[in-house]
mmCIF file of C-alpha atoms in Angstrom:
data_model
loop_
_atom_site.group_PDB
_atom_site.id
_atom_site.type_symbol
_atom_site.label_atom_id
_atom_site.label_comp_id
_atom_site.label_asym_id
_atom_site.label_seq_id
_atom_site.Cartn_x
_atom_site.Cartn_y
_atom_site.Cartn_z
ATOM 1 C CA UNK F 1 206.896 -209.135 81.516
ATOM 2 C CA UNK F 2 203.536 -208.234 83.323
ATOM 3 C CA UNK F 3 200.500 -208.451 81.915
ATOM 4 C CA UNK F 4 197.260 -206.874 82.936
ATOM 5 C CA UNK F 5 195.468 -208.923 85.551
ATOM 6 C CA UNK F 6 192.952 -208.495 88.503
ATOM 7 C CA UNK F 7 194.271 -206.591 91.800
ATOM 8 C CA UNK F 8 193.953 -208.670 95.085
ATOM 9 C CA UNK F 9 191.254 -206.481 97.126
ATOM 10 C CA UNK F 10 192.925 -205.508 100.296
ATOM 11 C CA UNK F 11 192.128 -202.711 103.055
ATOM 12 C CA UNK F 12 195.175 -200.359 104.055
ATOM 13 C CA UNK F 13 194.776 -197.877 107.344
ATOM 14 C CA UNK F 14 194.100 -194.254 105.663
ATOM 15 C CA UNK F 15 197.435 -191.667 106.334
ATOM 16 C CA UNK F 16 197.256 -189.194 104.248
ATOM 17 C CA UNK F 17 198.002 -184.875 104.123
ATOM 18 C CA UNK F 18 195.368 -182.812 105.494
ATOM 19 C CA UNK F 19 193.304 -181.470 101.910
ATOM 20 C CA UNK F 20 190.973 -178.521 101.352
ATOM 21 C CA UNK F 21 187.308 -179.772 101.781
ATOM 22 C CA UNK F 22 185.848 -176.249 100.545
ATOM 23 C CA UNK F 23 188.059 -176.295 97.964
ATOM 24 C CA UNK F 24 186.958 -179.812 96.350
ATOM 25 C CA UNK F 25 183.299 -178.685 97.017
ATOM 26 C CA UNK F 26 183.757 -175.463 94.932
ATOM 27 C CA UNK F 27 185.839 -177.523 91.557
ATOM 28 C CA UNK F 28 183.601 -179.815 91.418
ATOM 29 C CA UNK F 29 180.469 -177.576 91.609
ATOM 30 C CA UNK F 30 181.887 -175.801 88.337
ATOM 31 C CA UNK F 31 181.974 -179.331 86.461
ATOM 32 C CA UNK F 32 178.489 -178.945 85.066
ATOM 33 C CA UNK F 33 179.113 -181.876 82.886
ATOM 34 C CA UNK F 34 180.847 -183.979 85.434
ATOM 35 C CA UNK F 35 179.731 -187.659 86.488
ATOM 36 C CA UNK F 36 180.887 -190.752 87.732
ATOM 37 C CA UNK F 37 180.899 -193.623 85.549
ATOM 38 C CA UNK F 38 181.972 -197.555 85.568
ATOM 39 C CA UNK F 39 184.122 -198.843 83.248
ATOM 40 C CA UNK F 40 185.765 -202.125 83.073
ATOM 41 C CA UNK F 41 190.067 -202.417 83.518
ATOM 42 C CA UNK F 42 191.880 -203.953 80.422
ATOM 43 C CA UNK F 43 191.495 -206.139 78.609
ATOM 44 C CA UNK F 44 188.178 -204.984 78.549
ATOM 45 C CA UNK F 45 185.282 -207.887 79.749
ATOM 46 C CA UNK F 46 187.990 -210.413 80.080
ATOM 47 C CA UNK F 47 188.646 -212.783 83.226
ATOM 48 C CA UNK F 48 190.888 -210.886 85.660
ATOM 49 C CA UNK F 49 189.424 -207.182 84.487
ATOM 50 C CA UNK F 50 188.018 -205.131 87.323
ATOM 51 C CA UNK F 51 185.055 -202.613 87.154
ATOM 52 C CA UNK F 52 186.670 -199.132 88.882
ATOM 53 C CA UNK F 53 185.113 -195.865 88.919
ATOM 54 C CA UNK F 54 186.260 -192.876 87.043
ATOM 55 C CA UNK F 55 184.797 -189.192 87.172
ATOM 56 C CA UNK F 56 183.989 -187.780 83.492
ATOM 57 C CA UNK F 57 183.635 -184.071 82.323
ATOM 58 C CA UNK F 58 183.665 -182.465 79.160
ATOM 59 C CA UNK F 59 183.784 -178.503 77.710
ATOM 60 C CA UNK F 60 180.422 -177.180 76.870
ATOM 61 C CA UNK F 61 179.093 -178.378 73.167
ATOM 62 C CA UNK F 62 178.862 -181.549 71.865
ATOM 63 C CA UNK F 63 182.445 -182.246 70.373
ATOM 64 C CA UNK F 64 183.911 -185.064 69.965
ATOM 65 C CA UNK F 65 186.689 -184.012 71.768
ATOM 66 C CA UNK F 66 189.946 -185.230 72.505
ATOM 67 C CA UNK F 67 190.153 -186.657 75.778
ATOM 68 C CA UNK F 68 193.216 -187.276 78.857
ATOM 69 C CA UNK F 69 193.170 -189.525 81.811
ATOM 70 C CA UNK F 70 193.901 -188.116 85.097
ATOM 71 C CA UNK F 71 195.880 -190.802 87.382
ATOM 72 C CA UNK F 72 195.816 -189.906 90.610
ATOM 73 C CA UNK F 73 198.732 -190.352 93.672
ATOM 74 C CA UNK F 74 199.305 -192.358 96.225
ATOM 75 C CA UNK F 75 196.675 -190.852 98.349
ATOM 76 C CA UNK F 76 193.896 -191.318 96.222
ATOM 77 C CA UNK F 77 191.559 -188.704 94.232
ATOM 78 C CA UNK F 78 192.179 -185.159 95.556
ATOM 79 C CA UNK F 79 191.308 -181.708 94.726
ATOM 80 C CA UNK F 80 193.979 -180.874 92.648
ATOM 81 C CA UNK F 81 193.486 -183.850 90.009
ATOM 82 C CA UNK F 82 189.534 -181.816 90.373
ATOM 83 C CA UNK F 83 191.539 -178.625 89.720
ATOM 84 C CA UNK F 84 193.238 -180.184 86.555
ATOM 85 C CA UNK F 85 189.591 -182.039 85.069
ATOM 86 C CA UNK F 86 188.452 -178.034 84.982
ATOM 87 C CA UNK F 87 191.651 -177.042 83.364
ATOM 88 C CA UNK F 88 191.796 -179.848 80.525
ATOM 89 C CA UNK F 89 188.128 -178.694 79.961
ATOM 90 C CA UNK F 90 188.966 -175.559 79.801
ATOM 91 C CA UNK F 91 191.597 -176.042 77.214
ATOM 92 C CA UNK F 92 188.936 -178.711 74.823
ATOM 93 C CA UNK F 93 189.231 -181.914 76.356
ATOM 94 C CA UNK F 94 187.326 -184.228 77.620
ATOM 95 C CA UNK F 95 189.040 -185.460 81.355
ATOM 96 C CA UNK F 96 188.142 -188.601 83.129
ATOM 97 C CA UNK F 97 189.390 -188.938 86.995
ATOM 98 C CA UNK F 98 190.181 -192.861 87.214
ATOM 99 C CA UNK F 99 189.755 -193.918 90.411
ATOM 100 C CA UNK F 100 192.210 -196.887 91.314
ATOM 101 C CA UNK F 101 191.874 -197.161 94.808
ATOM 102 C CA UNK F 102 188.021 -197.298 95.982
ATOM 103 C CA UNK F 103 186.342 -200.417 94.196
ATOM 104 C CA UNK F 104 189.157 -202.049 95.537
ATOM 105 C CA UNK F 105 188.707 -200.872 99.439
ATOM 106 C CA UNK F 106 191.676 -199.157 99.267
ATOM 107 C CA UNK F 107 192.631 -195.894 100.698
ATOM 108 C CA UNK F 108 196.350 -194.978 100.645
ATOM 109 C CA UNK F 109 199.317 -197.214 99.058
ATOM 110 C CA UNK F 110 201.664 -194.128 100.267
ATOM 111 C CA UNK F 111 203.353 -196.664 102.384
ATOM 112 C CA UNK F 112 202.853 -199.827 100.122
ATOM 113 C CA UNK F 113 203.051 -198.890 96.646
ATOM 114 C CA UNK F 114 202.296 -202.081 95.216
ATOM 115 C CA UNK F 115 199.124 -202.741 96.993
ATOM 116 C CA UNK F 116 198.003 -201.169 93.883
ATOM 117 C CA UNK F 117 200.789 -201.694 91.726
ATOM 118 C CA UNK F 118 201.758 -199.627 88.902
ATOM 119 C CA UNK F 119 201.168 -202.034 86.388
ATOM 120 C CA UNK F 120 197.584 -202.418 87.977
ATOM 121 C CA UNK F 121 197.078 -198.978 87.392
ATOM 122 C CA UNK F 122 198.210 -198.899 83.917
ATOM 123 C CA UNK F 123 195.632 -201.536 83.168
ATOM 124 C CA UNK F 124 193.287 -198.825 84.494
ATOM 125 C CA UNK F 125 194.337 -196.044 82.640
ATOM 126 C CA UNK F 126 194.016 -198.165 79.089
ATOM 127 C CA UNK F 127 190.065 -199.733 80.361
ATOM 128 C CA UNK F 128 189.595 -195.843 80.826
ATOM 129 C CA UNK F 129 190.396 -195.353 77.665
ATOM 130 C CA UNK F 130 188.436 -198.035 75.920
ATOM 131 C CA UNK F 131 184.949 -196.484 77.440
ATOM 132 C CA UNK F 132 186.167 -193.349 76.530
ATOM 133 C CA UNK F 133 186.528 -194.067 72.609
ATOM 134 C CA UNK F 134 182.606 -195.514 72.864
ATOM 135 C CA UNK F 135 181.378 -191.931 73.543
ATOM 136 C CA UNK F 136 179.848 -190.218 70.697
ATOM 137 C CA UNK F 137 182.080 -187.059 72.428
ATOM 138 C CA UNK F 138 185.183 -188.136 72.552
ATOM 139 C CA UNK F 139 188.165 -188.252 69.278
ATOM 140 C CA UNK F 140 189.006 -192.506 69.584
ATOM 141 C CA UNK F 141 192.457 -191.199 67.754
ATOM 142 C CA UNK F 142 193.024 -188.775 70.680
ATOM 143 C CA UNK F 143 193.255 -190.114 73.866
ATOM 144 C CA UNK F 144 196.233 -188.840 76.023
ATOM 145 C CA UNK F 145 196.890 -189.424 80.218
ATOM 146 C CA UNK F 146 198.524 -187.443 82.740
ATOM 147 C CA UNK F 147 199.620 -189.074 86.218
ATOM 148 C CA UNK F 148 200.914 -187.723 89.267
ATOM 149 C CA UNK F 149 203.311 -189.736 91.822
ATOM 150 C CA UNK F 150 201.909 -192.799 91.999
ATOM 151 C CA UNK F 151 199.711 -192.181 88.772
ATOM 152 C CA UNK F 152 202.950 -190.392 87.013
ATOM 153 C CA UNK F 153 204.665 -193.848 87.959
ATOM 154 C CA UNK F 154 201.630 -195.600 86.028
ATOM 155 C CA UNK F 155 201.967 -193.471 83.248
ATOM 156 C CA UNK F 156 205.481 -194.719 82.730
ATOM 157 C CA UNK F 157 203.946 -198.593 82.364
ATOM 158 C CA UNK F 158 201.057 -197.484 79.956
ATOM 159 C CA UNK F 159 204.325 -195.820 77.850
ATOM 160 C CA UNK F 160 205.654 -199.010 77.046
ATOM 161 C CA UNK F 161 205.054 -200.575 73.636
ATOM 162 C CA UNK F 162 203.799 -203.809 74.854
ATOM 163 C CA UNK F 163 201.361 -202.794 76.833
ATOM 164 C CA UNK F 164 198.521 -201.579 74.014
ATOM 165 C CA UNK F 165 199.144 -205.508 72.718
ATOM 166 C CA UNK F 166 198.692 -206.560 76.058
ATOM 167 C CA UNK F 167 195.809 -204.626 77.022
ATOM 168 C CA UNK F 168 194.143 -204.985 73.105
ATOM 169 C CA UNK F 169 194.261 -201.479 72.878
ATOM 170 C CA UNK F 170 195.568 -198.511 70.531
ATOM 171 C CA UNK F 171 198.257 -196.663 72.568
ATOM 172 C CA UNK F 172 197.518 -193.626 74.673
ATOM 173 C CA UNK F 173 198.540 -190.386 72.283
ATOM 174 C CA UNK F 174 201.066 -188.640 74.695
ATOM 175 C CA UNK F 175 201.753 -189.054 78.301
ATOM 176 C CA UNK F 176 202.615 -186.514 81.022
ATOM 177 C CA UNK F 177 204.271 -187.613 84.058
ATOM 178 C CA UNK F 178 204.647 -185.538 87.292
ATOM 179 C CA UNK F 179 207.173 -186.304 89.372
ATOM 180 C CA UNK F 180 207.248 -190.244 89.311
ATOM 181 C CA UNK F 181 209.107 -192.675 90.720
ATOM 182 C CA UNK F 182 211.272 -193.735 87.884
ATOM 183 C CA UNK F 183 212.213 -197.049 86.999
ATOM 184 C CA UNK F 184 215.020 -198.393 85.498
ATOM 185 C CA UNK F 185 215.504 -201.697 85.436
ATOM 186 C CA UNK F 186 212.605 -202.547 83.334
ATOM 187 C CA UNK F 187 210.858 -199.881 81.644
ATOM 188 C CA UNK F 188 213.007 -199.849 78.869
ATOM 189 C CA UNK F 189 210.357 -199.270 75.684
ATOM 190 C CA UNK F 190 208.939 -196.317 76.043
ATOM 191 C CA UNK F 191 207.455 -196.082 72.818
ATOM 192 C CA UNK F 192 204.538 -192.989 73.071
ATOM 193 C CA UNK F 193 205.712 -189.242 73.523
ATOM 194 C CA UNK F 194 206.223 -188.959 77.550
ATOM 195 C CA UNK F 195 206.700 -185.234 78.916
ATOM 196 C CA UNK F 196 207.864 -185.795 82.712
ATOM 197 C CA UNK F 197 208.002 -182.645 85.076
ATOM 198 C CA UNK F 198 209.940 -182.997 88.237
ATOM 199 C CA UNK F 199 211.528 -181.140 90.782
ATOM 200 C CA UNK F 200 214.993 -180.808 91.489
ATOM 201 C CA UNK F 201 214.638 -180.759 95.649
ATOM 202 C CA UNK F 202 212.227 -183.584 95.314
ATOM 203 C CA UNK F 203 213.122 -185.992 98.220
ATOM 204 C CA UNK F 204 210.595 -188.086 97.843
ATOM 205 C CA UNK F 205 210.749 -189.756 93.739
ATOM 206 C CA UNK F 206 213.945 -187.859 93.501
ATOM 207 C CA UNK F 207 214.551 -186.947 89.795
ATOM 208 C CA UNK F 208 218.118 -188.761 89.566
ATOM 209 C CA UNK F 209 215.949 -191.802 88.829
ATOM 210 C CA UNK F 210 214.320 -190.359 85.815
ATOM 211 C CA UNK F 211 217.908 -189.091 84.607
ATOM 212 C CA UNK F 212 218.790 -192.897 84.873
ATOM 213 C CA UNK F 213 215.279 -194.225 83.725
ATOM 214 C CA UNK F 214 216.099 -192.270 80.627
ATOM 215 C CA UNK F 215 219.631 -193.337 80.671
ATOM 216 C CA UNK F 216 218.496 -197.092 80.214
ATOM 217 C CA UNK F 217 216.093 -197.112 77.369
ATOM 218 C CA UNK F 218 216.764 -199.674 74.436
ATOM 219 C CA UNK F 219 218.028 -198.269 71.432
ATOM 220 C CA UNK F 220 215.736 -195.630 69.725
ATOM 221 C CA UNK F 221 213.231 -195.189 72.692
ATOM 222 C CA UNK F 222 215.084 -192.596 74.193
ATOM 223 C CA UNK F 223 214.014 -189.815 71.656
ATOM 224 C CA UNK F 224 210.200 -190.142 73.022
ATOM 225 C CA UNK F 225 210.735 -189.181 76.437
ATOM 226 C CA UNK F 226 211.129 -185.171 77.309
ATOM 227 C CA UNK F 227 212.450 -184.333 81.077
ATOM 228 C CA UNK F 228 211.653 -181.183 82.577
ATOM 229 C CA UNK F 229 213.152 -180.148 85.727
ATOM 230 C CA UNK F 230 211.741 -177.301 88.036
ATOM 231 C CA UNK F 231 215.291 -175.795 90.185
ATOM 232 C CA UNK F 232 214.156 -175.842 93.579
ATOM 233 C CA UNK F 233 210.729 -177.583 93.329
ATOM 234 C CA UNK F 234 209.657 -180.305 95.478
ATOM 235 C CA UNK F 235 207.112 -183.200 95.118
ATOM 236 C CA UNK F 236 203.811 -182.230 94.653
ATOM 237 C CA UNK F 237 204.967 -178.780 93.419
ATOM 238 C CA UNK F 238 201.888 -177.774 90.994
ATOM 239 C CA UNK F 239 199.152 -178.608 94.149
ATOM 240 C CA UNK F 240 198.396 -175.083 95.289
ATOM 241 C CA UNK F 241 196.761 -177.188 98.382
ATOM 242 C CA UNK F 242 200.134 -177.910 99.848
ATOM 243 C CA UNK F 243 200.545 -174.306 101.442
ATOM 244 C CA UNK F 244 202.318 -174.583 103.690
ATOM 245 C CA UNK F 245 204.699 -177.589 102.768
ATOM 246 C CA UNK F 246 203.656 -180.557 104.495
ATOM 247 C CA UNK F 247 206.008 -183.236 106.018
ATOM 248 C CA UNK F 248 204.913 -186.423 105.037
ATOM 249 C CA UNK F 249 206.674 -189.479 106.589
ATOM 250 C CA UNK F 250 210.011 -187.203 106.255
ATOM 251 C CA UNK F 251 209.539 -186.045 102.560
ATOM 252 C CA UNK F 252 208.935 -182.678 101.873
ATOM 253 C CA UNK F 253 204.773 -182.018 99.453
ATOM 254 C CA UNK F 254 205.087 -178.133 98.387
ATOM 255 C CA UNK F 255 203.531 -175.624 96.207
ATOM 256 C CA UNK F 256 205.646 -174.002 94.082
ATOM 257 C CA UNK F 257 204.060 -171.250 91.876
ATOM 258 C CA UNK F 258 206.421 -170.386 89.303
ATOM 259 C CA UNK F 259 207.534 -174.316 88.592
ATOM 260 C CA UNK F 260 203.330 -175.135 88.922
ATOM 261 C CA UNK F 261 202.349 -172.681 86.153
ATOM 262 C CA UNK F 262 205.905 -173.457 84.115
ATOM 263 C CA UNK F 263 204.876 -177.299 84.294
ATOM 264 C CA UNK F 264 201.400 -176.641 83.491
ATOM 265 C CA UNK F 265 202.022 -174.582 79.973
ATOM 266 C CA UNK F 266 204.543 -177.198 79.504
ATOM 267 C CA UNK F 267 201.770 -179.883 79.470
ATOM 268 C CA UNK F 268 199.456 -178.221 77.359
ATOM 269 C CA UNK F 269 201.925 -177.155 74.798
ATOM 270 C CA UNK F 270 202.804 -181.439 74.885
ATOM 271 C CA UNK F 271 198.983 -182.155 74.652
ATOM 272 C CA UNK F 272 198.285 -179.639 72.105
ATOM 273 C CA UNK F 273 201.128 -180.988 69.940
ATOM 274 C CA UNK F 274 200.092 -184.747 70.341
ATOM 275 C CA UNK F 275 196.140 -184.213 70.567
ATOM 276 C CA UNK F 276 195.184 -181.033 68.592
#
């Protein structure tokens, strides 16, 4: 069973999809309440917890307000996880970026997905959400997350039901996973409501693993998890960045706009169920 513990600092070579500059520049201009903060990784101010960064913004007015975690992919912070901390603002939330990757001088675990393991990450995700329930803005009782790749492969770790004990933390609300890699050998207790979105041409975390991530809960578990597949999507599918598709090591990032705004009233209808 893993248990939340520090991540060996290690440096990886940078690959990564060429992203729109102008575009980050002009989200994160409109987040008039944005900032970067510290916080420590669970369990909080222990030995083996890590300080990471994570990027905070809230709607206008002084709330509290629910919050969600935003868990970024393999490449790192991007603008579309910018793109979403507008959105979740815009629908009354709170959104905090978590940035996995640069306190520990990493780039890119495209190539190496545990550098930065999974597990790791969840750790993140429930520090995030221990600073977050400290903030005279924020609901403590309504905390949710929302990965993507890599971070939708986190969110499938902070699911589990020993994690909170683990981490000596409530459990996160509801989780929303886009297009993970699903496991299913292990991952077998997913105990809070988990919405995943996928695509159906996704070569990259192809969504027969979820079917059989699904098909391998324990008894009971199965009934929290939701899977919604997009017919002809690929990875990456709600980043309106990836026009055109990009080929990335063979696997196939593209925007697709129908299964992007589908996914995305699919997520706030899960977070407004769970959270509101």
């Amino acid at each position: 069973m893993f248990y939340c513990i520090k991540a060996v600092k290690s440096r990886f070579k940078y690959s990564s999809v060429i992203v729109g500059i102008l575009l980050f520049i002009m989200v994160v201009s409109e987040q008039v309440f944005a900032g970067w903060i510290s916080f420590d990784t669970a369990p909080v101010n222990e030995e083996g917890s890590t300080s990471i960064r994570g990027l905070v913004s809230k709607p206008e007015g002084g709330g509290p307000f629910p919050a969600v975690i935003i868990a970024h992919g393999c490449f790192g912070v991007e603008p579309n996880h910018h793109i979403w901390a507008q959105r979740l603002n815009d629908w009354g939330y709170v959104a905090i970026i978590v940035d996995s990757f640069s306190s520990r001088d990493v780039s890119t675990v495209c190539e190496s997905p545990n550098q930065v393991s999974p597990e790791t990450r969840a750790c993140d995700i429930y520090g995030a959400a221990a600073y977050l329930r400290k903030q005279s803005f924020v609901r403590p009782d309504k905390i949710a997350m929302i990965g993507f790749s890599h971070g939708g492969w986190s969110a499938l770790y902070v699911a589990q039901d020993y994690l909170p004990e683990q981490a000596k933390e409530a459990p996160i609300q509801a989780v929303v996973s886009y297009y993970p890699w699903c496991e299913s050998s292990s991952l077998k207790t997913t105990a809070s409501p988990l919405l995943i979105l996928s695509g159906k041409a996704d070569d990259w975390t192809p969504v027969k693993r979820c079917y059989d991530y699904i098909d391998a809960q324990d008894r009971g578990y199965r009934n929290n998890i939701s899977l919604k597949v997009f017919d002809k999507a690929y990875h990456g599918f709600d980043d309106s960045s990836m026009i055109p598709p990009v080929i990335y090591e063979g696997y196939t990032i593209a925007y697709d706009q129908g299964a992007a705004e589908n996914s995305i009233d699919a997520a706030k209808a899960f977070l407004e169920r769970h959270l509101d």
